[in-house]
Amino acid sequence: MPLGDVQAILKTDTSFFRKYSRHDLLMANATGILPLLKELSQLEGKQDDDSQLERVRKRQQIQSRLLLASTEIASFAAELDCEGERAEQLATYLDQKDNKRIRKLTIFSVVIGAVTTVATALIQADNTSKVVGVAGGLVSAATGGLAAFSSNQTIPYMHKRNLLADLWTQPKESTIYPPFIWYVLNEKSFSNSGQTSIAYNIRQRWKDYMLEDSSQEEKVLYFSEGGNYQADDLHVRANMINQLQSSIRSINQDLQSLTLSLGDK
């Protein structure tokens, strides 16, 4: 578990900064190895057998925790990948149904137009010909108009374990995300700007680029336990999941930096 008062620890124990960057130390805290690093540093310079054996043990514990952190990233990213694929598959299913409906309406509109043209050419009476032409034109136009609009078909899509919810509500502690990942997402130092956290930045991108025109009902749908989704809703959800997955996978870069830094010591 990451330490909550890591900033205070780093201020009081400046010896860490002679060996590691602040970024690496924050990642060490995220993975839970900061106390182990401190214990390892206290063993430096001791050449007795017990101390050397203890150093080996500490390094093994550190490597085990780093491996666990890497596994957590891969596992959570895989879960996001499955959720994204699930949303995309359902969206594709609804899109295909809508495309079939549009094709049928388009064909029907073309047939009505052709029949109307032939009928008006064959009918001798002028008034009757006009009535048939107007009626056929109206039916053809109405059918074409229906094809231009989405059918708004929905499909049930439930997600009781909603991987997007905590990013939207941003609680202090998450019941869904592993503590290691949640710490990195909410520690400002891990973002590019260092001014706002990764979690905050993700939420802002959703608000600005994906949910700008979304109703309150749609937002509840995305971040609750699910409900009846339209195709567009599913595409939006899949895009949000994909963005989140990219951010989760990028944590591997910080973890790799820490691993390389430890290897040099």
mmCIF file of N, CA and C in Angstrom, residues 115-238:
data_model
loop_
_atom_site.group_PDB
_atom_site.id
_atom_site.type_symbol
_atom_site.label_atom_id
_atom_site.label_comp_id
_atom_site.label_asym_id
_atom_site.label_seq_id
_atom_site.Cartn_x
_atom_site.Cartn_y
_atom_site.Cartn_z
ATOM 1 N N VAL A 115 -42.206 3.235 -59.716
ATOM 2 C CA VAL A 115 -43.602 2.877 -59.989
ATOM 3 C C VAL A 115 -44.430 4.129 -60.265
ATOM 4 N N THR A 116 -44.181 5.171 -59.488
ATOM 5 C CA THR A 116 -44.919 6.424 -59.680
ATOM 6 C C THR A 116 -44.652 7.006 -61.065
ATOM 7 N N THR A 117 -43.400 6.968 -61.477
ATOM 8 C CA THR A 117 -43.036 7.497 -62.797
ATOM 9 C C THR A 117 -43.738 6.732 -63.916
ATOM 10 N N VAL A 118 -43.723 5.405 -63.800
ATOM 11 C CA VAL A 118 -44.373 4.569 -64.823
ATOM 12 C C VAL A 118 -45.878 4.796 -64.827
ATOM 13 N N ALA A 119 -46.458 4.866 -63.606
ATOM 14 C CA ALA A 119 -47.914 5.022 -63.502
ATOM 15 C C ALA A 119 -48.374 6.345 -64.097
ATOM 16 N N THR A 120 -47.663 7.414 -63.800
ATOM 17 C CA THR A 120 -48.062 8.726 -64.336
ATOM 18 C C THR A 120 -47.913 8.776 -65.853
ATOM 19 N N ALA A 121 -46.990 7.989 -66.370
ATOM 20 C CA ALA A 121 -46.802 7.963 -67.826
ATOM 21 C C ALA A 121 -47.911 7.182 -68.515
ATOM 22 N N LEU A 122 -48.450 6.153 -67.827
ATOM 23 C CA LEU A 122 -49.460 5.294 -68.442
ATOM 24 C C LEU A 122 -50.881 5.820 -68.264
ATOM 25 N N ILE A 123 -51.108 6.527 -67.148
ATOM 26 C CA ILE A 123 -52.469 7.015 -66.884
ATOM 27 C C ILE A 123 -52.792 8.172 -67.827
ATOM 28 N N GLN A 124 -53.946 8.055 -68.481
ATOM 29 C CA GLN A 124 -54.328 9.053 -69.479
ATOM 30 C C GLN A 124 -54.951 10.296 -68.841
ATOM 31 N N ALA A 125 -55.773 10.069 -67.799
ATOM 32 C CA ALA A 125 -56.480 11.198 -67.180
ATOM 33 C C ALA A 125 -55.479 12.118 -66.484
ATOM 34 N N ASP A 126 -55.590 13.400 -66.808
ATOM 35 C CA ASP A 126 -54.607 14.358 -66.284
ATOM 36 C C ASP A 126 -54.688 14.488 -64.768
ATOM 37 N N ASN A 127 -55.907 14.623 -64.226
ATOM 38 C CA ASN A 127 -56.064 14.790 -62.779
ATOM 39 C C ASN A 127 -55.578 13.561 -62.018
ATOM 40 N N THR A 128 -55.959 12.409 -62.520
ATOM 41 C CA THR A 128 -55.529 11.161 -61.869
ATOM 42 C C THR A 128 -54.015 11.030 -61.896
ATOM 43 N N SER A 129 -53.429 11.398 -63.015
ATOM 44 C CA SER A 129 -51.977 11.328 -63.153
ATOM 45 C C SER A 129 -51.289 12.225 -62.131
ATOM 46 N N LYS A 130 -51.852 13.418 -61.928
ATOM 47 C CA LYS A 130 -51.267 14.347 -60.961
ATOM 48 C C LYS A 130 -51.376 13.805 -59.537
ATOM 49 N N VAL A 131 -52.562 13.237 -59.232
ATOM 50 C CA VAL A 131 -52.766 12.690 -57.886
ATOM 51 C C VAL A 131 -51.785 11.561 -57.611
ATOM 52 N N VAL A 132 -51.637 10.667 -58.578
ATOM 53 C CA VAL A 132 -50.704 9.545 -58.426
ATOM 54 C C VAL A 132 -49.274 10.058 -58.276
ATOM 55 N N GLY A 133 -48.920 11.063 -59.070
ATOM 56 C CA GLY A 133 -47.568 11.612 -59.003
ATOM 57 C C GLY A 133 -47.272 12.244 -57.662
ATOM 58 N N VAL A 134 -48.251 13.040 -57.162
ATOM 59 C CA VAL A 134 -48.054 13.694 -55.866
ATOM 60 C C VAL A 134 -47.987 12.665 -54.741
ATOM 61 N N ALA A 135 -48.915 11.712 -54.762
ATOM 62 C CA ALA A 135 -48.949 10.685 -53.709
ATOM 63 C C ALA A 135 -47.669 9.857 -53.714
ATOM 64 N N GLY A 136 -47.255 9.456 -54.908
ATOM 65 C CA GLY A 136 -46.025 8.667 -54.999
ATOM 66 C C GLY A 136 -44.817 9.453 -54.544
ATOM 67 N N GLY A 137 -44.794 10.739 -54.910
ATOM 68 C CA GLY A 137 -43.680 11.582 -54.482
ATOM 69 C C GLY A 137 -43.627 11.744 -52.978
ATOM 70 N N LEU A 138 -44.790 11.905 -52.360
ATOM 71 C CA LEU A 138 -44.846 12.055 -50.905
ATOM 72 C C LEU A 138 -44.378 10.787 -50.198
ATOM 73 N N VAL A 139 -44.849 9.636 -50.689
ATOM 74 C CA VAL A 139 -44.444 8.365 -50.075
ATOM 75 C C VAL A 139 -42.941 8.155 -50.228
ATOM 76 N N SER A 140 -42.426 8.449 -51.424
ATOM 77 C CA SER A 140 -40.995 8.282 -51.673
ATOM 78 C C SER A 140 -40.173 9.218 -50.793
ATOM 79 N N ALA A 141 -40.636 10.465 -50.667
ATOM 80 C CA ALA A 141 -39.914 11.437 -49.840
ATOM 81 C C ALA A 141 -39.953 11.050 -48.367
ATOM 82 N N ALA A 142 -41.129 10.588 -47.917
ATOM 83 C CA ALA A 142 -41.259 10.188 -46.513
ATOM 84 C C ALA A 142 -40.363 8.999 -46.200
ATOM 85 N N THR A 143 -40.317 8.053 -47.119
ATOM 86 C CA THR A 143 -39.473 6.871 -46.917
ATOM 87 C C THR A 143 -37.999 7.253 -46.899
ATOM 88 N N GLY A 144 -37.623 8.130 -47.831
ATOM 89 C CA GLY A 144 -36.238 8.599 -47.850
ATOM 90 C C GLY A 144 -35.887 9.375 -46.599
ATOM 91 N N GLY A 145 -36.856 10.144 -46.099
ATOM 92 C CA GLY A 145 -36.622 10.901 -44.869
ATOM 93 C C GLY A 145 -36.406 9.995 -43.675
ATOM 94 N N LEU A 146 -37.174 8.923 -43.598
ATOM 95 C CA LEU A 146 -37.001 7.962 -42.503
ATOM 96 C C LEU A 146 -35.621 7.322 -42.542
ATOM 97 N N ALA A 147 -35.131 7.092 -43.750
ATOM 98 C CA ALA A 147 -33.809 6.471 -43.891
ATOM 99 C C ALA A 147 -32.695 7.390 -43.416
ATOM 100 N N ALA A 148 -32.970 8.696 -43.430
ATOM 101 C CA ALA A 148 -31.929 9.661 -43.051
ATOM 102 C C ALA A 148 -31.746 9.762 -41.544
ATOM 103 N N PHE A 149 -32.695 9.247 -40.782
ATOM 104 C CA PHE A 149 -32.628 9.358 -39.330
ATOM 105 C C PHE A 149 -32.344 8.004 -38.693
ATOM 106 N N SER A 150 -31.643 8.058 -37.563
ATOM 107 C CA SER A 150 -31.350 6.830 -36.827
ATOM 108 C C SER A 150 -32.632 6.252 -36.252
ATOM 109 N N SER A 151 -32.646 4.947 -36.121
ATOM 110 C CA SER A 151 -33.835 4.278 -35.587
ATOM 111 C C SER A 151 -33.913 4.374 -34.067
ATOM 112 N N ASN A 152 -32.802 4.799 -33.433
ATOM 113 C CA ASN A 152 -32.742 4.905 -31.969
ATOM 114 C C ASN A 152 -33.011 3.576 -31.275
ATOM 115 N N GLN A 153 -32.613 2.498 -31.922
ATOM 116 C CA GLN A 153 -32.761 1.195 -31.288
ATOM 117 C C GLN A 153 -31.808 1.096 -30.097
ATOM 118 N N THR A 154 -32.224 0.378 -29.080
ATOM 119 C CA THR A 154 -31.401 0.228 -27.883
ATOM 120 C C THR A 154 -31.152 -1.245 -27.591
ATOM 121 N N ILE A 155 -30.168 -1.469 -26.745
ATOM 122 C CA ILE A 155 -29.845 -2.828 -26.317
ATOM 123 C C ILE A 155 -29.411 -2.771 -24.854
ATOM 124 N N PRO A 156 -29.843 -3.730 -24.040
ATOM 125 C CA PRO A 156 -29.435 -3.718 -22.624
ATOM 126 C C PRO A 156 -27.932 -3.968 -22.489
ATOM 127 N N TYR A 157 -27.290 -3.164 -21.676
ATOM 128 C CA TYR A 157 -25.846 -3.305 -21.443
ATOM 129 C C TYR A 157 -25.588 -2.958 -19.983
ATOM 130 N N MET A 158 -25.317 -3.973 -19.178
ATOM 131 C CA MET A 158 -25.122 -3.778 -17.746
ATOM 132 C C MET A 158 -23.639 -3.886 -17.399
ATOM 133 N N HIS A 159 -23.213 -3.047 -16.464
ATOM 134 C CA HIS A 159 -21.819 -3.074 -16.011
ATOM 135 C C HIS A 159 -21.787 -2.682 -14.531
ATOM 136 N N LYS A 160 -22.123 -3.652 -13.686
ATOM 137 C CA LYS A 160 -22.152 -3.381 -12.246
ATOM 138 C C LYS A 160 -20.773 -2.977 -11.735
ATOM 139 N N ARG A 161 -19.738 -3.609 -12.276
ATOM 140 C CA ARG A 161 -18.368 -3.184 -11.966
ATOM 141 C C ARG A 161 -17.974 -2.166 -13.037
ATOM 142 N N ASN A 162 -18.351 -0.932 -12.806
ATOM 143 C CA ASN A 162 -18.160 0.109 -13.811
ATOM 144 C C ASN A 162 -16.764 0.712 -13.681
ATOM 145 N N LEU A 163 -15.910 0.424 -14.643
ATOM 146 C CA LEU A 163 -14.520 0.870 -14.590
ATOM 147 C C LEU A 163 -14.367 2.370 -14.834
ATOM 148 N N LEU A 164 -15.427 3.017 -15.291
ATOM 149 C CA LEU A 164 -15.370 4.456 -15.542
ATOM 150 C C LEU A 164 -15.859 5.282 -14.355
ATOM 151 N N ALA A 165 -16.629 4.658 -13.480
ATOM 152 C CA ALA A 165 -17.342 5.409 -12.445
ATOM 153 C C ALA A 165 -16.409 6.188 -11.522
ATOM 154 N N ASP A 166 -15.365 5.539 -11.016
ATOM 155 C CA ASP A 166 -14.481 6.220 -10.063
ATOM 156 C C ASP A 166 -13.692 7.347 -10.717
ATOM 157 N N LEU A 167 -13.414 7.221 -12.012
ATOM 158 C CA LEU A 167 -12.740 8.323 -12.711
ATOM 159 C C LEU A 167 -13.658 9.536 -12.803
ATOM 160 N N TRP A 168 -14.956 9.293 -12.843
ATOM 161 C CA TRP A 168 -15.910 10.395 -12.956
ATOM 162 C C TRP A 168 -16.183 11.034 -11.595
ATOM 163 N N THR A 169 -16.383 10.209 -10.571
ATOM 164 C CA THR A 169 -16.693 10.741 -9.241
ATOM 165 C C THR A 169 -15.433 11.099 -8.459
ATOM 166 N N GLN A 170 -14.312 10.450 -8.783
ATOM 167 C CA GLN A 170 -13.003 10.711 -8.188
ATOM 168 C C GLN A 170 -13.022 10.700 -6.651
ATOM 169 N N PRO A 171 -13.369 9.551 -6.067
ATOM 170 C CA PRO A 171 -13.294 9.433 -4.606
ATOM 171 C C PRO A 171 -11.837 9.374 -4.149
ATOM 172 N N LYS A 172 -11.613 9.593 -2.869
ATOM 173 C CA LYS A 172 -10.245 9.550 -2.347
ATOM 174 C C LYS A 172 -9.670 8.143 -2.460
ATOM 175 N N GLU A 173 -10.504 7.149 -2.189
ATOM 176 C CA GLU A 173 -10.092 5.752 -2.318
ATOM 177 C C GLU A 173 -11.046 5.042 -3.264
ATOM 178 N N SER A 174 -10.502 4.126 -4.053
ATOM 179 C CA SER A 174 -11.312 3.406 -5.028
ATOM 180 C C SER A 174 -11.550 1.974 -4.567
ATOM 181 N N THR A 175 -12.748 1.496 -4.805
ATOM 182 C CA THR A 175 -13.074 0.102 -4.501
ATOM 183 C C THR A 175 -12.870 -0.788 -5.725
ATOM 184 N N ILE A 176 -12.534 -0.177 -6.854
ATOM 185 C CA ILE A 176 -12.371 -0.921 -8.106
ATOM 186 C C ILE A 176 -10.903 -1.000 -8.524
ATOM 187 N N TYR A 177 -10.203 0.109 -8.413
ATOM 188 C CA TYR A 177 -8.813 0.166 -8.871
ATOM 189 C C TYR A 177 -7.860 -0.336 -7.790
ATOM 190 N N PRO A 178 -6.811 -1.057 -8.184
ATOM 191 C CA PRO A 178 -5.770 -1.420 -7.214
ATOM 192 C C PRO A 178 -5.157 -0.153 -6.616
ATOM 193 N N PRO A 179 -4.801 -0.170 -5.333
ATOM 194 C CA PRO A 179 -4.241 1.034 -4.694
ATOM 195 C C PRO A 179 -3.058 1.620 -5.449
ATOM 196 N N PHE A 180 -2.207 0.772 -6.003
ATOM 197 C CA PHE A 180 -1.038 1.232 -6.756
ATOM 198 C C PHE A 180 -1.454 2.088 -7.952
ATOM 199 N N ILE A 181 -2.385 1.579 -8.750
ATOM 200 C CA ILE A 181 -2.829 2.299 -9.946
ATOM 201 C C ILE A 181 -3.586 3.569 -9.560
ATOM 202 N N TRP A 182 -4.429 3.465 -8.542
ATOM 203 C CA TRP A 182 -5.222 4.628 -8.130
ATOM 204 C C TRP A 182 -4.320 5.750 -7.606
ATOM 205 N N TYR A 183 -3.254 5.375 -6.911
ATOM 206 C CA TYR A 183 -2.303 6.372 -6.406
ATOM 207 C C TYR A 183 -1.636 7.116 -7.563
ATOM 208 N N VAL A 184 -1.193 6.371 -8.566
ATOM 209 C CA VAL A 184 -0.523 6.998 -9.712
ATOM 210 C C VAL A 184 -1.489 7.912 -10.465
ATOM 211 N N LEU A 185 -2.717 7.468 -10.637
ATOM 212 C CA LEU A 185 -3.698 8.273 -11.367
ATOM 213 C C LEU A 185 -4.022 9.581 -10.648
ATOM 214 N N ASN A 186 -3.872 9.602 -9.331
ATOM 215 C CA ASN A 186 -4.283 10.776 -8.560
ATOM 216 C C ASN A 186 -3.125 11.605 -8.009
ATOM 217 N N GLU A 187 -1.900 11.155 -8.197
ATOM 218 C CA GLU A 187 -0.741 11.935 -7.780
ATOM 219 C C GLU A 187 -0.361 12.902 -8.908
ATOM 220 N N LYS A 188 -0.427 14.198 -8.638
ATOM 221 C CA LYS A 188 -0.211 15.210 -9.674
ATOM 222 C C LYS A 188 1.157 15.087 -10.343
ATOM 223 N N SER A 189 2.140 14.617 -9.604
ATOM 224 C CA SER A 189 3.504 14.559 -10.141
ATOM 225 C C SER A 189 3.639 13.601 -11.316
ATOM 226 N N PHE A 190 2.695 12.691 -11.475
ATOM 227 C CA PHE A 190 2.785 11.725 -12.570
ATOM 228 C C PHE A 190 2.178 12.249 -13.872
ATOM 229 N N SER A 191 1.503 13.378 -13.830
ATOM 230 C CA SER A 191 0.950 13.945 -15.059
ATOM 231 C C SER A 191 2.017 14.773 -15.765
ATOM 232 N N ASN A 192 1.789 15.071 -17.022
ATOM 233 C CA ASN A 192 2.775 15.833 -17.796
ATOM 234 C C ASN A 192 2.973 17.237 -17.241
ATOM 235 N N SER A 193 1.886 17.865 -16.822
ATOM 236 C CA SER A 193 1.982 19.238 -16.323
ATOM 237 C C SER A 193 2.440 19.297 -14.873
ATOM 238 N N GLY A 194 2.114 18.266 -14.105
ATOM 239 C CA GLY A 194 2.422 18.278 -12.681
ATOM 240 C C GLY A 194 1.490 19.166 -11.876
ATOM 241 N N GLN A 195 0.513 19.772 -12.544
ATOM 242 C CA GLN A 195 -0.418 20.678 -11.878
ATOM 243 C C GLN A 195 -1.727 19.986 -11.511
ATOM 244 N N THR A 196 -2.145 19.069 -12.352
ATOM 245 C CA THR A 196 -3.375 18.311 -12.107
ATOM 246 C C THR A 196 -3.078 16.830 -12.314
ATOM 247 N N SER A 197 -3.868 15.988 -11.690
ATOM 248 C CA SER A 197 -3.616 14.547 -11.753
ATOM 249 C C SER A 197 -4.043 13.963 -13.097
ATOM 250 N N ILE A 198 -3.557 12.769 -13.377
ATOM 251 C CA ILE A 198 -3.957 12.060 -14.596
ATOM 252 C C ILE A 198 -5.459 11.811 -14.580
ATOM 253 N N ALA A 199 -5.984 11.424 -13.423
ATOM 254 C CA ALA A 199 -7.424 11.156 -13.305
ATOM 255 C C ALA A 199 -8.239 12.406 -13.634
ATOM 256 N N TYR A 200 -7.799 13.538 -13.115
ATOM 257 C CA TYR A 200 -8.497 14.797 -13.388
ATOM 258 C C TYR A 200 -8.440 15.133 -14.875
ATOM 259 N N ASN A 201 -7.286 14.940 -15.487
ATOM 260 C CA ASN A 201 -7.124 15.254 -16.910
ATOM 261 C C ASN A 201 -8.000 14.364 -17.783
ATOM 262 N N ILE A 202 -8.087 13.084 -17.424
ATOM 263 C CA ILE A 202 -8.945 12.167 -18.182
ATOM 264 C C ILE A 202 -10.394 12.624 -18.101
ATOM 265 N N ARG A 203 -10.833 12.961 -16.900
ATOM 266 C CA ARG A 203 -12.220 13.410 -16.700
ATOM 267 C C ARG A 203 -12.507 14.682 -17.504
ATOM 268 N N GLN A 204 -11.551 15.595 -17.530
ATOM 269 C CA GLN A 204 -11.746 16.832 -18.282
ATOM 270 C C GLN A 204 -11.839 16.565 -19.781
ATOM 271 N N ARG A 205 -11.025 15.640 -20.281
ATOM 272 C CA ARG A 205 -11.103 15.304 -21.708
ATOM 273 C C ARG A 205 -12.464 14.703 -22.036
ATOM 274 N N TRP A 206 -12.962 13.861 -21.160
ATOM 275 C CA TRP A 206 -14.300 13.299 -21.376
ATOM 276 C C TRP A 206 -15.345 14.411 -21.434
ATOM 277 N N LYS A 207 -15.273 15.326 -20.475
ATOM 278 C CA LYS A 207 -16.260 16.406 -20.410
ATOM 279 C C LYS A 207 -16.183 17.307 -21.637
ATOM 280 N N ASP A 208 -14.966 17.627 -22.068
ATOM 281 C CA ASP A 208 -14.783 18.608 -23.139
ATOM 282 C C ASP A 208 -15.014 18.035 -24.534
ATOM 283 N N TYR A 209 -14.648 16.764 -24.743
ATOM 284 C CA TYR A 209 -14.653 16.227 -26.100
ATOM 285 C C TYR A 209 -15.649 15.100 -26.339
ATOM 286 N N MET A 210 -16.137 14.463 -25.301
ATOM 287 C CA MET A 210 -17.032 13.323 -25.502
ATOM 288 C C MET A 210 -18.416 13.525 -24.901
ATOM 289 N N LEU A 211 -18.485 14.265 -23.820
ATOM 290 C CA LEU A 211 -19.760 14.399 -23.115
ATOM 291 C C LEU A 211 -20.313 15.818 -23.176
ATOM 292 N N GLU A 212 -19.736 16.629 -24.045
ATOM 293 C CA GLU A 212 -20.137 18.037 -24.104
ATOM 294 C C GLU A 212 -21.626 18.193 -24.400
ATOM 295 N N ASP A 213 -22.140 17.359 -25.301
ATOM 296 C CA ASP A 213 -23.553 17.448 -25.688
ATOM 297 C C ASP A 213 -24.405 16.360 -25.050
ATOM 298 N N SER A 214 -23.845 15.643 -24.104
ATOM 299 C CA SER A 214 -24.586 14.546 -23.475
ATOM 300 C C SER A 214 -25.554 15.082 -22.420
ATOM 301 N N SER A 215 -26.704 14.444 -22.341
ATOM 302 C CA SER A 215 -27.692 14.819 -21.330
ATOM 303 C C SER A 215 -27.299 14.214 -19.983
ATOM 304 N N GLN A 216 -27.962 14.671 -18.939
ATOM 305 C CA GLN A 216 -27.702 14.126 -17.606
ATOM 306 C C GLN A 216 -28.064 12.648 -17.554
ATOM 307 N N GLU A 217 -29.121 12.266 -18.276
ATOM 308 C CA GLU A 217 -29.532 10.858 -18.308
ATOM 309 C C GLU A 217 -28.448 9.988 -18.942
ATOM 310 N N GLU A 218 -27.813 10.506 -19.987
ATOM 311 C CA GLU A 218 -26.751 9.744 -20.646
ATOM 312 C C GLU A 218 -25.537 9.597 -19.733
ATOM 313 N N LYS A 219 -25.213 10.652 -18.992
ATOM 314 C CA LYS A 219 -24.080 10.580 -18.066
ATOM 315 C C LYS A 219 -24.349 9.562 -16.961
ATOM 316 N N VAL A 220 -25.578 9.546 -16.475
ATOM 317 C CA VAL A 220 -25.948 8.547 -15.465
ATOM 318 C C VAL A 220 -25.797 7.147 -16.045
ATOM 319 N N LEU A 221 -26.175 6.987 -17.303
ATOM 320 C CA LEU A 221 -26.065 5.692 -17.971
ATOM 321 C C LEU A 221 -24.613 5.232 -18.039
ATOM 322 N N TYR A 222 -23.711 6.139 -18.425
ATOM 323 C CA TYR A 222 -22.301 5.783 -18.586
ATOM 324 C C TYR A 222 -21.642 5.394 -17.262
ATOM 325 N N PHE A 223 -22.015 6.084 -16.183
ATOM 326 C CA PHE A 223 -21.255 5.945 -14.940
ATOM 327 C C PHE A 223 -22.025 5.231 -13.826
ATOM 328 N N SER A 224 -23.156 4.632 -14.180
ATOM 329 C CA SER A 224 -23.908 3.850 -13.196
ATOM 330 C C SER A 224 -23.707 2.363 -13.491
ATOM 331 N N GLU A 225 -24.712 1.563 -13.188
ATOM 332 C CA GLU A 225 -24.595 0.117 -13.396
ATOM 333 C C GLU A 225 -25.085 -0.322 -14.769
ATOM 334 N N GLY A 226 -25.425 0.643 -15.626
ATOM 335 C CA GLY A 226 -25.820 0.298 -16.988
ATOM 336 C C GLY A 226 -27.294 0.527 -17.247
ATOM 337 N N GLY A 227 -27.741 0.101 -18.420
ATOM 338 C CA GLY A 227 -29.126 0.295 -18.830
ATOM 339 C C GLY A 227 -29.263 0.031 -20.316
ATOM 340 N N ASN A 228 -30.201 0.722 -20.949
ATOM 341 C CA ASN A 228 -30.440 0.552 -22.385
ATOM 342 C C ASN A 228 -29.610 1.570 -23.171
ATOM 343 N N TYR A 229 -28.695 1.060 -23.975
ATOM 344 C CA TYR A 229 -27.773 1.893 -24.744
ATOM 345 C C TYR A 229 -28.185 1.968 -26.209
ATOM 346 N N GLN A 230 -28.041 3.156 -26.795
ATOM 347 C CA GLN A 230 -28.094 3.296 -28.240
ATOM 348 C C GLN A 230 -26.683 3.120 -28.797
ATOM 349 N N ALA A 231 -26.584 2.975 -30.113
ATOM 350 C CA ALA A 231 -25.280 2.730 -30.737
ATOM 351 C C ALA A 231 -24.300 3.861 -30.438
ATOM 352 N N ASP A 232 -24.760 5.111 -30.545
ATOM 353 C CA ASP A 232 -23.869 6.253 -30.284
ATOM 354 C C ASP A 232 -23.369 6.242 -28.843
ATOM 355 N N ASP A 233 -24.236 5.864 -27.910
ATOM 356 C CA ASP A 233 -23.833 5.789 -26.501
ATOM 357 C C ASP A 233 -22.732 4.750 -26.312
ATOM 358 N N LEU A 234 -22.875 3.636 -27.001
ATOM 359 C CA LEU A 234 -21.880 2.563 -26.887
ATOM 360 C C LEU A 234 -20.539 2.993 -27.472
ATOM 361 N N HIS A 235 -20.585 3.732 -28.575
ATOM 362 C CA HIS A 235 -19.338 4.233 -29.165
ATOM 363 C C HIS A 235 -18.641 5.201 -28.205
ATOM 364 N N VAL A 236 -19.416 6.054 -27.562
ATOM 365 C CA VAL A 236 -18.844 7.002 -26.603
ATOM 366 C C VAL A 236 -18.207 6.254 -25.437
ATOM 367 N N ARG A 237 -18.927 5.277 -24.914
ATOM 368 C CA ARG A 237 -18.387 4.509 -23.785
ATOM 369 C C ARG A 237 -17.100 3.778 -24.181
ATOM 370 N N ALA A 238 -17.094 3.180 -25.365
ATOM 371 C CA ALA A 238 -15.901 2.468 -25.830
ATOM 372 C C ALA A 238 -14.718 3.422 -25.967
#
